[in-house]
PDB file of C-alpha atoms in Angstrom:
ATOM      1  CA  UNK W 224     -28.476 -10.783 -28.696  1.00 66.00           C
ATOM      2  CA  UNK W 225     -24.817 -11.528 -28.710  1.00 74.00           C
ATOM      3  CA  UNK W 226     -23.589 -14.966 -27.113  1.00 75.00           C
ATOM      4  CA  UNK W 227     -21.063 -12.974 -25.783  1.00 75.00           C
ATOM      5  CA  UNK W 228     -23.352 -11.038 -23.083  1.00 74.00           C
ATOM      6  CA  UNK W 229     -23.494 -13.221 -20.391  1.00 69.00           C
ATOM      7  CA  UNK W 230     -19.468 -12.561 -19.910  1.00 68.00           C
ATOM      8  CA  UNK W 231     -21.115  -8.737 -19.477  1.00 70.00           C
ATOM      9  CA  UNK W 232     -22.961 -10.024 -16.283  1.00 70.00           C
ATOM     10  CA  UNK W 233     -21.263 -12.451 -14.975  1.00 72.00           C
ATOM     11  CA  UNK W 234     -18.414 -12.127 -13.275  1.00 74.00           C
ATOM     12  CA  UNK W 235     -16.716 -13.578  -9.657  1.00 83.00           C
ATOM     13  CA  UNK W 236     -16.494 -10.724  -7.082  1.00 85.00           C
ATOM     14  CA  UNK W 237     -13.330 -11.956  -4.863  1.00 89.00           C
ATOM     15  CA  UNK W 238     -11.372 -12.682  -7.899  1.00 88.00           C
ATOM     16  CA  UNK W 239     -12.252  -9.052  -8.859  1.00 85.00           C
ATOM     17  CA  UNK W 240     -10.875  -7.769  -5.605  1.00 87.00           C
ATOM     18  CA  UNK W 241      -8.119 -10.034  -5.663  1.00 90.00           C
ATOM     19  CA  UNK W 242      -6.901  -8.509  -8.738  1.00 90.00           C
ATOM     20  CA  UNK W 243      -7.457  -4.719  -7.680  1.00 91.00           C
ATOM     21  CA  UNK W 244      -4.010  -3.169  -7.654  1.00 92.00           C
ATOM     22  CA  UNK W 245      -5.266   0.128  -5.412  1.00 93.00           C
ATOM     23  CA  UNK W 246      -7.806  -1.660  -3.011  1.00 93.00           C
ATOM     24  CA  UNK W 247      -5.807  -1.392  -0.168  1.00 93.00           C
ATOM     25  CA  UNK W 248      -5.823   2.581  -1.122  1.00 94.00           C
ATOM     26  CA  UNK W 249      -9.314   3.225  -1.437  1.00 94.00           C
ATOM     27  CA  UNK W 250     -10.999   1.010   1.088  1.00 93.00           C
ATOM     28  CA  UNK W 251     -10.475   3.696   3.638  1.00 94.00           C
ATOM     29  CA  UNK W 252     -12.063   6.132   1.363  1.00 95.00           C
ATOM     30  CA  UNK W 253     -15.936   7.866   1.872  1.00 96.00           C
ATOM     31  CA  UNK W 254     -16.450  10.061  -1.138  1.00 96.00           C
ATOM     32  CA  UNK W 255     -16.115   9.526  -4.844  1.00 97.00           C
ATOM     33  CA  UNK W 256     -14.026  12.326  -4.936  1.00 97.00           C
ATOM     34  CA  UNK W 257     -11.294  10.560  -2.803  1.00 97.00           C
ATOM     35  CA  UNK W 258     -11.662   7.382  -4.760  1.00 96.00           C
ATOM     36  CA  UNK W 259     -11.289   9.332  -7.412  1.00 97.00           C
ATOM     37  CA  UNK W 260      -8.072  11.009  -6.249  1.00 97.00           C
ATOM     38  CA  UNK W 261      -6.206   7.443  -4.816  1.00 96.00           C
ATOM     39  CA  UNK W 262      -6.737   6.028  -7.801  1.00 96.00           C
ATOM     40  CA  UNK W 263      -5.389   8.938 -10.016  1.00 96.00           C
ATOM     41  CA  UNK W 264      -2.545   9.287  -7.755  1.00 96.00           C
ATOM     42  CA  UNK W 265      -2.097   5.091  -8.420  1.00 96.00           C
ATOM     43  CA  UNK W 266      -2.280   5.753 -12.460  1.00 94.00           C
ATOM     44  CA  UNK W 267       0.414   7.968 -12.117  1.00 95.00           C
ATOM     45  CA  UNK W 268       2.613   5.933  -9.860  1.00 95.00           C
ATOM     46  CA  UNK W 269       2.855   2.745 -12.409  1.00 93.00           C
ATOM     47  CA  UNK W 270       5.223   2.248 -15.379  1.00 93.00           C
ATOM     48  CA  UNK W 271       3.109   1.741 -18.471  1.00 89.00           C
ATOM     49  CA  UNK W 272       4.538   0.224 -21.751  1.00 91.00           C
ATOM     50  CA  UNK W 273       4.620   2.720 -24.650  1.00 92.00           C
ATOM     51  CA  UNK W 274       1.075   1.758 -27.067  1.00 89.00           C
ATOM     52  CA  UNK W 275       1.441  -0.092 -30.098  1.00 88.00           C
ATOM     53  CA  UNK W 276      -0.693   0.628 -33.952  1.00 88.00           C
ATOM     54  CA  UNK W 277      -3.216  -1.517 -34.444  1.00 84.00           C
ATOM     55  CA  UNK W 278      -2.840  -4.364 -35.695  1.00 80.00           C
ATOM     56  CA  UNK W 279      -0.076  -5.742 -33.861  1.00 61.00           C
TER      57      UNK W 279
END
């Protein structure tokens, strides 16, 4: 067991939701395949900063 698994499990729901970026584009949505597509179309609309080696 690892102490760490109950941060697995456990998690609030609204502040989840709250935090979703593309909710307002999927929750419309009735197939995976259209959740799917929204949220590819979302990756692809957002700046990303450039990665970094590891260890930073």
């Amino acid at each position: 067991m690892n102490p760490l698994m109950s941060l697995y499990f456990a998690f609030d729901l609204p502040g989840l939701a709250a935090r979703c970026l593309y909710l307002d584009r999927i929750e419309d949505t009735h197939l995976m395949r259209q959740v799917h597509s929204r949220i590819a179309e979302f990756r692809e609309s957002m700046v990303t900063r450039p990665p970094r080696r590891f260890p930073h």
